Coordinates of C-alpha atoms and ligand atoms in Angstrom, one line a residue:
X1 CA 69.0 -31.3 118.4
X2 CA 67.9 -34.5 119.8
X3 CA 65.4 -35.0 122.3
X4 CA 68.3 -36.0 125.0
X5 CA 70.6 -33.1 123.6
X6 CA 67.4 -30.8 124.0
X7 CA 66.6 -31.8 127.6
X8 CA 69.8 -30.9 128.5
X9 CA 69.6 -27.7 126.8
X10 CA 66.3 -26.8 128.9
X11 CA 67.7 -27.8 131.9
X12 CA 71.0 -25.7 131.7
X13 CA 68.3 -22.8 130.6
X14 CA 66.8 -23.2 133.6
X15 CA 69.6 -24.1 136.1
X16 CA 73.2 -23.6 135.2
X17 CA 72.9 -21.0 132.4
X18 CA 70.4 -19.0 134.3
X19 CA 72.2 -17.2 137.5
X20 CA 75.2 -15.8 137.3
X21 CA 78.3 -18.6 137.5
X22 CA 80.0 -17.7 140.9
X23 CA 83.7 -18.6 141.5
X24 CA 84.7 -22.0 143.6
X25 CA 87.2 -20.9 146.3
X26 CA 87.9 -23.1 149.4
X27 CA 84.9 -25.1 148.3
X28 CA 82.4 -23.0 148.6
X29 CA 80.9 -20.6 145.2
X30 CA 81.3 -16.9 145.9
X31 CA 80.6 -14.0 143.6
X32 CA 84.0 -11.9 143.0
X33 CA 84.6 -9.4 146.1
X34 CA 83.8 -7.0 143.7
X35 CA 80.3 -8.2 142.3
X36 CA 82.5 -8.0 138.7
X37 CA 80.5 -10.0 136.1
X38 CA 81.3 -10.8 132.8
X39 CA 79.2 -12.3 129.8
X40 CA 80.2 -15.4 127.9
X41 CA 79.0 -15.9 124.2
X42 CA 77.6 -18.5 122.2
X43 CA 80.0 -18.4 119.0
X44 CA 76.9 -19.7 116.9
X45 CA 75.2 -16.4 116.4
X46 CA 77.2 -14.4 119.0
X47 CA 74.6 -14.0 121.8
X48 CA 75.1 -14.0 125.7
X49 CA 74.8 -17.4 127.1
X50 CA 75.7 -16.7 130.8
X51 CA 77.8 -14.4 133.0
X52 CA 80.1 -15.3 134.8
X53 CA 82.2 -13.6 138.0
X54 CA 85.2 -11.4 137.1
X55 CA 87.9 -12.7 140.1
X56 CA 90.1 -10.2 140.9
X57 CA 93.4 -9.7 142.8
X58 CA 91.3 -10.0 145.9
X59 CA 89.3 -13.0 144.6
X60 CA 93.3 -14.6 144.1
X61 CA 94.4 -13.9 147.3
X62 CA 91.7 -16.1 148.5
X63 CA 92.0 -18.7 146.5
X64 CA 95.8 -19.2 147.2
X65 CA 95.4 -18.8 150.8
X66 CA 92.2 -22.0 150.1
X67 CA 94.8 -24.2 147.9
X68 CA 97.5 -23.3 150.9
X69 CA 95.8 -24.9 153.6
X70 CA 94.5 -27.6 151.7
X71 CA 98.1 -28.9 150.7
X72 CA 99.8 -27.8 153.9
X73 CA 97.4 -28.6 156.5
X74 CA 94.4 -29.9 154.6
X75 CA 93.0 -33.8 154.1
X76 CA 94.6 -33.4 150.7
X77 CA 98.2 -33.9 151.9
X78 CA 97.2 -36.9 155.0
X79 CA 95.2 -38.1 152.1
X80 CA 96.9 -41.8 150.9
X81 CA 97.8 -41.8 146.9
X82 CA 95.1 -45.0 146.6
X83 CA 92.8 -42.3 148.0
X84 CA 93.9 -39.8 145.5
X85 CA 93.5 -42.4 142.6
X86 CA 90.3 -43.4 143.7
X87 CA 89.0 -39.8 143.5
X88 CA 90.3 -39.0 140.4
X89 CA 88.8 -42.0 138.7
X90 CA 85.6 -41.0 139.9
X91 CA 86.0 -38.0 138.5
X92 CA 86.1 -39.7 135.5
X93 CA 83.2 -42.1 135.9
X94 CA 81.3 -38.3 136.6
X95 CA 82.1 -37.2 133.5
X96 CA 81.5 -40.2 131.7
X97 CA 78.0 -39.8 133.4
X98 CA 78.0 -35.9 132.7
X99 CA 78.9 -36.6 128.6
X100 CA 76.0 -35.3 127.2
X101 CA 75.1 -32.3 129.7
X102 CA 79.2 -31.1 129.2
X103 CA 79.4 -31.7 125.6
X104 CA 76.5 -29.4 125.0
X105 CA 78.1 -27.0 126.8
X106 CA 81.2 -27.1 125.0
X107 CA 79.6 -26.7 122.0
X108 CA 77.5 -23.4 123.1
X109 CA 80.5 -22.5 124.6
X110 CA 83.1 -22.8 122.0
X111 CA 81.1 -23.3 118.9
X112 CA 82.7 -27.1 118.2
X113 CA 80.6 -30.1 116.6
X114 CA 78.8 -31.5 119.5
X115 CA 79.6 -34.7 118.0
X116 CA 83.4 -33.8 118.1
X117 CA 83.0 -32.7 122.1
X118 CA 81.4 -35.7 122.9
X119 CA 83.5 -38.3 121.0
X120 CA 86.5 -36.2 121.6
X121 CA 86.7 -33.5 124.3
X122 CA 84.3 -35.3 127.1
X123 CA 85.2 -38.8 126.5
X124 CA 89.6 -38.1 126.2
X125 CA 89.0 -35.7 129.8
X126 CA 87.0 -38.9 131.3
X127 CA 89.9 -41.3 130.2
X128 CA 92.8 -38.6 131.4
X129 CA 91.5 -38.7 134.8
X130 CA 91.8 -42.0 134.7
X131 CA 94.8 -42.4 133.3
X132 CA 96.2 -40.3 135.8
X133 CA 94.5 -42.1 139.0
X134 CA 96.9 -45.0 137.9
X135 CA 99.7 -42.5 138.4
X136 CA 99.2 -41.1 142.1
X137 CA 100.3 -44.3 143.3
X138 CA 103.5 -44.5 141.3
X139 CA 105.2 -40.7 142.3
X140 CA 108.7 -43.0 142.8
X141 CA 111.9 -41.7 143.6
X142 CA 115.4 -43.8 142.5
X143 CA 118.1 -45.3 144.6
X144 CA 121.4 -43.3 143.6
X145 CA 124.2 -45.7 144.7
X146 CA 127.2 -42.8 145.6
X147 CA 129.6 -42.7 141.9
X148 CA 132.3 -40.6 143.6
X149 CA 131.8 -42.1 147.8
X150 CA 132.1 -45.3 149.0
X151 CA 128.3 -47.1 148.7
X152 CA 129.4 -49.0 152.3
X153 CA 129.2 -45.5 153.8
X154 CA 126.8 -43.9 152.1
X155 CA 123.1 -44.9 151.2
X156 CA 120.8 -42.2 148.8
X157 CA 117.8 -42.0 147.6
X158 CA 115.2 -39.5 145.8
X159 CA 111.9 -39.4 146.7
X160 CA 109.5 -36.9 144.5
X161 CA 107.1 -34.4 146.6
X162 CA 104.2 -32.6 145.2
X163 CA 105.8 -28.7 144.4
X164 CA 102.4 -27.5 146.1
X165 CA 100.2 -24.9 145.2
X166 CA 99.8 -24.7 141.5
X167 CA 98.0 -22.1 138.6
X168 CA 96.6 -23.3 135.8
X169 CA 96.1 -21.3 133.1
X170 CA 93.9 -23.0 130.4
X171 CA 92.9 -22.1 126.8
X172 CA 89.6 -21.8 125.0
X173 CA 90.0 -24.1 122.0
X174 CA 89.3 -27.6 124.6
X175 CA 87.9 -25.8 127.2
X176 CA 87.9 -29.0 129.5
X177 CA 90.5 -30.6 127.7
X178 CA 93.1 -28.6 128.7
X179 CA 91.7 -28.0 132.1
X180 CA 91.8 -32.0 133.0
X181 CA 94.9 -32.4 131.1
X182 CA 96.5 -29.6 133.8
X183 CA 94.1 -30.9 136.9
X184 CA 94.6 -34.6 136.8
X185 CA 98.5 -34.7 136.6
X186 CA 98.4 -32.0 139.0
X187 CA 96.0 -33.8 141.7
X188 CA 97.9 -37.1 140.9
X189 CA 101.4 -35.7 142.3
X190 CA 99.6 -34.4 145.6
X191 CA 99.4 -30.7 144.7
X192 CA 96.9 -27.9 145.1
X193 CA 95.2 -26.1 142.1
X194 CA 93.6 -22.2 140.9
X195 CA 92.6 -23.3 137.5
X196 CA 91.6 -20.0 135.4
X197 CA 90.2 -21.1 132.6
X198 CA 90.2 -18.6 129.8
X199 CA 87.6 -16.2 129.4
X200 CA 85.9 -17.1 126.1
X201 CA 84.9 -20.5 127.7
X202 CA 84.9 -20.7 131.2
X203 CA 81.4 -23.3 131.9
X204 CA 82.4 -26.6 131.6
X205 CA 85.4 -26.1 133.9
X206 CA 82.7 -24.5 136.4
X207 CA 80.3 -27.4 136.0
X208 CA 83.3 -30.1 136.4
X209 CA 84.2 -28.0 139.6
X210 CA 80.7 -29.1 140.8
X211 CA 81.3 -32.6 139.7
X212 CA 84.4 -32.7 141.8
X213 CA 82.4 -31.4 145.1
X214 CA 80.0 -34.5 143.8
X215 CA 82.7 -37.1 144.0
X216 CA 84.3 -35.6 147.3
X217 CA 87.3 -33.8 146.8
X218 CA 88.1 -32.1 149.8
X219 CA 87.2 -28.3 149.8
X220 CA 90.2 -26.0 149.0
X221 CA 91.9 -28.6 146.7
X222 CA 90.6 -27.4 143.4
X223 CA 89.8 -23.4 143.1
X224 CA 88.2 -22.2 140.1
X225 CA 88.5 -18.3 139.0
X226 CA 87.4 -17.0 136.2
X227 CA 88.4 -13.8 134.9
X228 CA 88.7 -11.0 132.2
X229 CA 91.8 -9.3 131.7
X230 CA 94.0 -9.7 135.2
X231 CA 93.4 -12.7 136.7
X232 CA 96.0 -14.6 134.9
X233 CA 98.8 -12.3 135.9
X234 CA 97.5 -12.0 139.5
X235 CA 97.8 -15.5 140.0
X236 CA 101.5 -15.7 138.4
X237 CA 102.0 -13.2 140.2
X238 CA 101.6 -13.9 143.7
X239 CA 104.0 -15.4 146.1
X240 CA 102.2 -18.0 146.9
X241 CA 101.6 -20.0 143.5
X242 CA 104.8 -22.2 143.3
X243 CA 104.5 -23.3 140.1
X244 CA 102.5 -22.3 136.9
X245 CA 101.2 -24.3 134.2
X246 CA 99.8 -22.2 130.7
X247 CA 98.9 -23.5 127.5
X248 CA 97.8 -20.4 125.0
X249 CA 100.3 -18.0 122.6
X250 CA 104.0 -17.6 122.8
X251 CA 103.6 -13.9 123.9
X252 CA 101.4 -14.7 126.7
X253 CA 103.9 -17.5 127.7
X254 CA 106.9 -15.1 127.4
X255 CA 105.2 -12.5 130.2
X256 CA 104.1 -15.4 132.3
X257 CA 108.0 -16.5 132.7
X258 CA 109.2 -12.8 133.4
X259 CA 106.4 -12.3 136.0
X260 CA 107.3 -15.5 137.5
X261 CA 110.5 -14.7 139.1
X262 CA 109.7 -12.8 142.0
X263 CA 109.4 -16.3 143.6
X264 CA 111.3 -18.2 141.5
X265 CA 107.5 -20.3 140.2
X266 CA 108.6 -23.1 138.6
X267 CA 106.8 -22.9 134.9
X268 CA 105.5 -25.4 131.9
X269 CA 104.4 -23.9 129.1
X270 CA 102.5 -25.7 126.0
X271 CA 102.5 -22.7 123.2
X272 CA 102.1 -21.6 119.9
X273 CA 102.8 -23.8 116.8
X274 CA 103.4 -23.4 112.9
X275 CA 103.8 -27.3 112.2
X276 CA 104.9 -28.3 109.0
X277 CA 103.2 -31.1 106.9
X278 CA 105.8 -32.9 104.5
X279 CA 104.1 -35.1 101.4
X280 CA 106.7 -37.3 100.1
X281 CA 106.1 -38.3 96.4
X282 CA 105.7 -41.9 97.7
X283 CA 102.9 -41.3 99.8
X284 CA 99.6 -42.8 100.2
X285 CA 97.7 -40.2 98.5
X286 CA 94.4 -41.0 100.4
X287 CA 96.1 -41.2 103.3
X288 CA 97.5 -38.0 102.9
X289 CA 94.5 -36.0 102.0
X290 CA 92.7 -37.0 104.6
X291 CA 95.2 -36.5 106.9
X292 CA 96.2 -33.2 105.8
X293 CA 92.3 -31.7 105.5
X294 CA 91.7 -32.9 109.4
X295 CA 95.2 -31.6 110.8
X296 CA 94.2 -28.2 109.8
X297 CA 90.6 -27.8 109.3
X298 CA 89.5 -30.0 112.7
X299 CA 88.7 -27.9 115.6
X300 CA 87.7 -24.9 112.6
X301 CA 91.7 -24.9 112.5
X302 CA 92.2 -23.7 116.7
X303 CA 94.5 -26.3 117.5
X304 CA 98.2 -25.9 118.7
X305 CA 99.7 -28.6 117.0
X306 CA 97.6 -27.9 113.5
X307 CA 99.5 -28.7 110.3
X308 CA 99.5 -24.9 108.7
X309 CA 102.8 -25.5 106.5
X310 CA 102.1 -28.1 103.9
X311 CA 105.3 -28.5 102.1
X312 CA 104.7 -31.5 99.3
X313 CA 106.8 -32.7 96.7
X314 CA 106.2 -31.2 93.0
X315 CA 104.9 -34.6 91.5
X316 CA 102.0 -34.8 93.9
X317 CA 100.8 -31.0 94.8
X318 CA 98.3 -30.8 93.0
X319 CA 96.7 -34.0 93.3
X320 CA 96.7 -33.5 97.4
X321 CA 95.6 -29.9 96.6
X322 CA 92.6 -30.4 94.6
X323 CA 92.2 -33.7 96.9
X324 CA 92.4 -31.5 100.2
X325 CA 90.6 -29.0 98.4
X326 CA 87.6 -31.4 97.3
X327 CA 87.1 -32.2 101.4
X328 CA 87.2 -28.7 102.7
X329 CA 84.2 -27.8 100.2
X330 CA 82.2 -30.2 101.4
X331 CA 82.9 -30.0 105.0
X332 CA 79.4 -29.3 106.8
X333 CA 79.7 -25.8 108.3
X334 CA 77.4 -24.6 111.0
X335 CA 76.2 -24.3 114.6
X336 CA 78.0 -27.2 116.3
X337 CA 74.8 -28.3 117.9
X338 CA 73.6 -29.8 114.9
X339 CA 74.9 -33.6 114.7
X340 CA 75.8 -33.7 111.3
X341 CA 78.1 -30.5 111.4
X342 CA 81.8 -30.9 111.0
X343 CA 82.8 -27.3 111.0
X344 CA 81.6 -25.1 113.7
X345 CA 82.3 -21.0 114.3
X346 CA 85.7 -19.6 115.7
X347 CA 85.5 -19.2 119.5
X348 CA 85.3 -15.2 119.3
X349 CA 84.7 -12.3 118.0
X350 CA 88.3 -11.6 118.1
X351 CA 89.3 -14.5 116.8
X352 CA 87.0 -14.2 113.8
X353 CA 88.7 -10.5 113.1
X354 CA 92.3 -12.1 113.7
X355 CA 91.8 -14.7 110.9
X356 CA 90.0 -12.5 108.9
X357 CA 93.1 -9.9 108.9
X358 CA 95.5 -13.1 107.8
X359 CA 93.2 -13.6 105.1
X360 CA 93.1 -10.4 103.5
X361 CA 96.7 -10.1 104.5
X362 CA 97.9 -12.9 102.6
X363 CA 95.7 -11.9 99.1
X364 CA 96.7 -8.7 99.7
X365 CA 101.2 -10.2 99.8
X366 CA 99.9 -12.2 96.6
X367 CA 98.6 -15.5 98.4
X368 CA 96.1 -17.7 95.7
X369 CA 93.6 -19.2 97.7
X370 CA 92.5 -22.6 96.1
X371 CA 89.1 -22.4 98.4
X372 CA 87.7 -20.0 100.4
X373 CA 89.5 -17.2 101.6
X374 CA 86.8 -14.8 103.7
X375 CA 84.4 -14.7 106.6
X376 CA 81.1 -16.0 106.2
X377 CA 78.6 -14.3 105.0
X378 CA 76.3 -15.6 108.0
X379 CA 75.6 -14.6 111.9
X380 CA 78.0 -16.2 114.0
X381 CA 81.7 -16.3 114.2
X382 CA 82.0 -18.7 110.4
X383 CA 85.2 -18.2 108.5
X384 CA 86.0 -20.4 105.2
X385 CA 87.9 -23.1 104.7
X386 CA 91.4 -21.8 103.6
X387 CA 94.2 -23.1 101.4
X388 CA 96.5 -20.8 100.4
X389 CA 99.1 -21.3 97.0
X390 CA 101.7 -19.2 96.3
X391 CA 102.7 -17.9 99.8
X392 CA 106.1 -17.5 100.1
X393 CA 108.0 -17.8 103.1
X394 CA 108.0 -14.3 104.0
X395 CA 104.4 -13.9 104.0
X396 CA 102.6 -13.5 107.8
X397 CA 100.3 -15.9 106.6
X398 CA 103.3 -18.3 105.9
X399 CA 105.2 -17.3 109.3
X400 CA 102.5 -16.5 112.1
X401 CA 100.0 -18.8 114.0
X402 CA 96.7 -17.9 112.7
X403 CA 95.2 -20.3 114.8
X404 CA 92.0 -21.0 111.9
X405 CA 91.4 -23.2 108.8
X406 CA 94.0 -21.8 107.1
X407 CA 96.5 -24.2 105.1
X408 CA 99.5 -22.6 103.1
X409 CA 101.1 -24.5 100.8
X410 CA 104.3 -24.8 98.9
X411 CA 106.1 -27.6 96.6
X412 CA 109.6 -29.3 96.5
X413 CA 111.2 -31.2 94.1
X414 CA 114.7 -32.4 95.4
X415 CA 115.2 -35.5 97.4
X416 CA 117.7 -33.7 99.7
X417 CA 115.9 -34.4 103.4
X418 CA 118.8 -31.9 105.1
X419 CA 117.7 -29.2 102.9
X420 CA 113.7 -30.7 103.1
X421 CA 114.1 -30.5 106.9
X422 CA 115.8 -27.1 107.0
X423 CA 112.6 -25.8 105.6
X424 CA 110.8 -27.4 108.0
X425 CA 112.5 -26.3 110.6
X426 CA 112.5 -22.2 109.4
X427 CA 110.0 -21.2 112.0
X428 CA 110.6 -19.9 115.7
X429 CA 108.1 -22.9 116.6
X430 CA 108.5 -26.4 117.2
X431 CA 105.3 -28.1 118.6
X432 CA 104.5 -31.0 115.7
X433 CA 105.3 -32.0 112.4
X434 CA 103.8 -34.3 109.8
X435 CA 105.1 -36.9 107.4
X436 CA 103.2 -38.7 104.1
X437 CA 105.8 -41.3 102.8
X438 CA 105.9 -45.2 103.0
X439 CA 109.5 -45.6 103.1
X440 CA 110.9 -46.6 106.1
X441 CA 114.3 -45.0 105.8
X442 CA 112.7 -41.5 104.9
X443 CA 110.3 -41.4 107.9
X444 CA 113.0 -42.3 110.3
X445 CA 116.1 -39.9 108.9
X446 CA 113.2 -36.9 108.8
X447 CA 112.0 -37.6 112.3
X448 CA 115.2 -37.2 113.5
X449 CA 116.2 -34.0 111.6
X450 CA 113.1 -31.8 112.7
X451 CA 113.2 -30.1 115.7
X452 CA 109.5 -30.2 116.9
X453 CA 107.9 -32.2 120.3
X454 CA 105.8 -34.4 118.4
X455 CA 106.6 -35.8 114.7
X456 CA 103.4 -37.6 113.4
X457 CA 104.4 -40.5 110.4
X458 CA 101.4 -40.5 108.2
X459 CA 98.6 -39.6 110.9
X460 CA 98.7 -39.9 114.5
X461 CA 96.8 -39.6 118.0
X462 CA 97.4 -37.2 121.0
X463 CA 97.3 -39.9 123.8
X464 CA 97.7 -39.9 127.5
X465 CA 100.2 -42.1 128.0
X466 CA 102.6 -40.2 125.0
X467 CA 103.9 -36.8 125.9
X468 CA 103.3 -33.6 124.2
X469 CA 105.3 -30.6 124.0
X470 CA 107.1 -28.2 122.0
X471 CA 110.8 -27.4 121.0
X472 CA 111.9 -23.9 120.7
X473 CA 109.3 -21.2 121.0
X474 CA 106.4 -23.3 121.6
X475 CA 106.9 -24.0 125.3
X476 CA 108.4 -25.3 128.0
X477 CA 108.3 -28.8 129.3
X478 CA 105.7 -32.0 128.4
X479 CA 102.2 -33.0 129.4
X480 CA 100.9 -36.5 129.4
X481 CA 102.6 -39.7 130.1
X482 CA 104.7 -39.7 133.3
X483 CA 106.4 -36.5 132.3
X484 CA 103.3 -34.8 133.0
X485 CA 102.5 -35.8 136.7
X486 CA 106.6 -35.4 137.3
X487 CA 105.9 -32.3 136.3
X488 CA 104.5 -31.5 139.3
X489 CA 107.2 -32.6 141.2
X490 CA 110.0 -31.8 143.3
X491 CA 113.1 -34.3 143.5
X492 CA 114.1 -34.3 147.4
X493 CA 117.5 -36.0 147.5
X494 CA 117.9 -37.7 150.8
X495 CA 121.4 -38.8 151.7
X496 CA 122.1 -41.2 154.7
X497 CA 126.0 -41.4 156.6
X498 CA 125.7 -45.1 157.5
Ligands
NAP1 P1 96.3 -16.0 125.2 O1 96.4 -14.5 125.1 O2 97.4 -16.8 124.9 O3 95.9 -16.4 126.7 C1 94.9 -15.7 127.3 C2 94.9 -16.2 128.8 O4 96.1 -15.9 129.4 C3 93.8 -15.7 129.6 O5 93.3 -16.6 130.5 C4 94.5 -14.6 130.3 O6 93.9 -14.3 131.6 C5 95.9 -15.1 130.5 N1 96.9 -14.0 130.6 C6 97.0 -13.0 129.8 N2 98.0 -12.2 130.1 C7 98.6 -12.9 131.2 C8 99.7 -12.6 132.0 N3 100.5 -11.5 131.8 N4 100.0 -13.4 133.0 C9 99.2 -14.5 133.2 N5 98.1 -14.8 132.5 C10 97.8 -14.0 131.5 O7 95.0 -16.4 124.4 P2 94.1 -15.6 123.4 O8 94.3 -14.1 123.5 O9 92.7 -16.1 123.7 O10 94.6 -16.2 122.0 C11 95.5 -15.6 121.3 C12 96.3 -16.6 120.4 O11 96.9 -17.5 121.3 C13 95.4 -17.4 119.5 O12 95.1 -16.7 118.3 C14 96.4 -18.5 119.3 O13 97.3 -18.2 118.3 C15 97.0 -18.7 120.6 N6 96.4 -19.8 121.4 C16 97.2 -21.0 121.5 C17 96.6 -22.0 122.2 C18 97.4 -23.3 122.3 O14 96.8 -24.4 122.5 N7 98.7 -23.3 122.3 C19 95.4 -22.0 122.7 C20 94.6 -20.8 122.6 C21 95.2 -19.7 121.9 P3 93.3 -12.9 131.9 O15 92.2 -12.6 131.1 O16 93.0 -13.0 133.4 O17 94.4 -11.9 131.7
MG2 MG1 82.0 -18.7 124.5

């Protein structure tokens, strides 16, 4: 630790960590009605770092009535979009500010590099904030000249209204990430928010809540519960939310759109992935490895859109596999809060057991792993590096998310890209896919043919401005870009008899 990293660390010891985190409901922190505490847990070497309230139903019932009044009667809704914008870019400015003090507790949080967090996490949820400022001004509806009336009699127009009070639903793989990506298209389009961010990770969502007091956002506009266990279902549950936005596992996603209908909640969903990788023979190989060893191993492999399904043609495999396997023994694996680490812990526990079980599963179906293949033999939630031969497509290991550093991999050898593609495409997901090749003509025809929300020609960014989303099982709707804050919209059609 450096000495700024460690003055931070003393500081949250004796401030932030310390009491228990209460919840932030109608702008003011309350313990849950119920007193309910839980504790949250360093990943590292799996010791309590904080507790944190336990909202339940009760604790919901406020928080929608706060988020209620704030949209329908609150400043939020008299507020002017150039006030909105101006808000939410000092709410980026804060973070910016905060880097250090919210990396660090990310990384005791989560268990991620604290170089990663800061260079990553803090510094993309400081630029979406931004980002999205730009948009509150820009919520524009069309003109819709009349196709089937006469245009002399008729003049209409759309205009797009916020859809009001909102749930967020966030995961625990970028804690604030996904929280900001969720918040600032949200706040942009005028709504309300409950954000519940999930219960492996719930600080740095608690600590930007107090940065968004800082700044000024009005009380009530942003509610923050977290919860263990019915808090979630509570919210999607209750008449009041009118729309939901989740990002976590398919069958979480599934329950949250069958639960929704009492009220008809409108619902985006950013799911599970199993994204296929495809090496053409032509491929840069450096490019390649390095490209395939960080879309599966970054983020200790807890990433949606990780490349799991490496599928590359017979004349390179094994170069890219010893090449892929070369990097994932040497990645530095440890505590994320030392700077030169590039592999921290799983988040849990749970996690650490779930990607354990894949592991033995897929030795035990005939898997050959290349490297690694087990837990650590070390305190702390470490699992090796994985890459996985001779899996076939039947295999749980080939099929399921695993969500951990766990790469299967098979080889091809015609030059058929329907039959290439329809590989590809053999899973229920459809979040990402990769392509290695240098021709032209290949990337395009393959892009076309694979049914997935984002297709990556060798590399590729997750950017603000570009949305992100999956096909099939992996979710509904996009985030980012202007998709994301329409997202959040309503289309009011407003017709005029002239
Ligand atoms: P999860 O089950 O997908 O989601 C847990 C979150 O959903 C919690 O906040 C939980 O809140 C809430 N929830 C659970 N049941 C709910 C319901 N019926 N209605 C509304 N909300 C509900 O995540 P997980 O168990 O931590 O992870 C399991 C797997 O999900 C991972 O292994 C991975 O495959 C996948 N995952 C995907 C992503 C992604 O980015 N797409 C991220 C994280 C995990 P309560 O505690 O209040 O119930
Ligand atoms: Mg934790």
């Amino acid at each position: 630790m450096n000495i700024a990293i460690q003055q931070h660390y003393d500081n949250l010891q004796s401030g932030f960590l310390k009491s228990p985190r209460q919840l932030l409901v109608g702008g003011r922190w309350v313990d849950a009605r119920s007193g309910a505490t839980f504790p949250v847990y360093n990943p590292a070497n799996a010791s309590v770092i904080a507790h944190v309230a336990d909202a339940g139903p009760d604790d919901v019932d406020l928080a929608v009535k706060a988020a209620r009044h704030a949209f329908e009667d609150g400043p939020w809704s008299r507020m002017s979009p150039a006030d909105r914008a101006k808000l939410l870019w000092r709410l980026g400015d804060a973070i910016e500010a905060h880097a250090e003090e919210l990396a660090l507790i990310e990384t005791l949080d989560n268990g991620k590099p604290i170089k990663v967090a800061l260079a990553l996490d803090i510094a993309s949820s400081a630029e979406r904030f931004r980002y999205y400022a730009g948009w509150a001004t820009k919520m524009n509806g069309e003109l819709c000249p009349p196709a089937a009336h006469d245009g002399g009699k008729f003049h209409a127009f759309t205009t797009r209204q916020p859809v009001g009070v909102v749930g967020l639903i966030t995961p625990w793989n970028f804690p604030l990430l996904m929280a900001v990506s969720k918040l600032a298209p949200a706040l942009a389009a005028g709504c309300t928010t409950i954000l519940k961010p999930a219960e492996q990770t719930p600080l740095s969502s608690l600590r930007l809540g107090e940065l968004m007091q800082e700044v000024g956002f009005p009380d009530g506009v942003v509610n923050i519960l977290t919860g263990f266990g019915q808090t979630g279902a509570a919210i999607v549950e209750h008449p009041g939310v009118d729309k939901i936005s989740f990002t976590g596992s398919t069958d979480v996603g599934r329950a949250i759109v069958k639960a929704s209908t009492g009220n008809m909640k409108r619902v985006t969903l950013e799911l599970g992935g199993k994204s296929p990788v495809i090496v053409f023979p032509d491929a840069d190989m450096n490019v390649a490895v390095e490209g395939v060893a960080r879309g599966i191993f970054a983020n200790t492999g807890q990433v949606c859109q990780a490349g799991s399904r490496l599928f590359a043609h017979e004349k390179v495999f094994d170069q890219l596999i010893e090449g892929i396997a070369a990097k994932a023994g040497k990645l530095k694996i440890g505590p994320g809060i030392e700077f030169d680490t590039e592999m921290g812990p799983v988040v849990s526990q749970e996690q650490l057991d779930r990607v354990a079980g894949y592991l033995t599963a897929g030795l035990e179906a005939g898997a050959k792993a290349v490297i690694g293949g087990t837990k650590m033999k070390r305190d702390g939630y470490f699992v090796e590096p994985t890459i996985f031969t001779s899996s076939t497509t039947d295999m749980a290991v080939w099929r399921e998310e695993i969500f951990g550093p766990v790469l299967c991999a098979t080889s091809f050898s015609d030059a058929d890209l329907d039959h290439i593609a329809a590989q590809a495409n053999d899973t229920e997901y459809g979040l990402a896919a990769y392509v290695y090749t240098r021709d032209l003509s290949v990337a395009h025809k393959i892009a076309k043919k694979i049914k997935a929300g984002s297709i990556r020609i060798n590399g590729g960014m997750v950017d603000s401005n570009v949305p992100f989303g999956g096909f099939k099982q992996s979710g509904w709707g996009r985030e980012n870009g202007r998709e994301g804050a329409e997202a959040f919209t309503e289309i009011k059609s407003v017709i005029i008899s002239l």
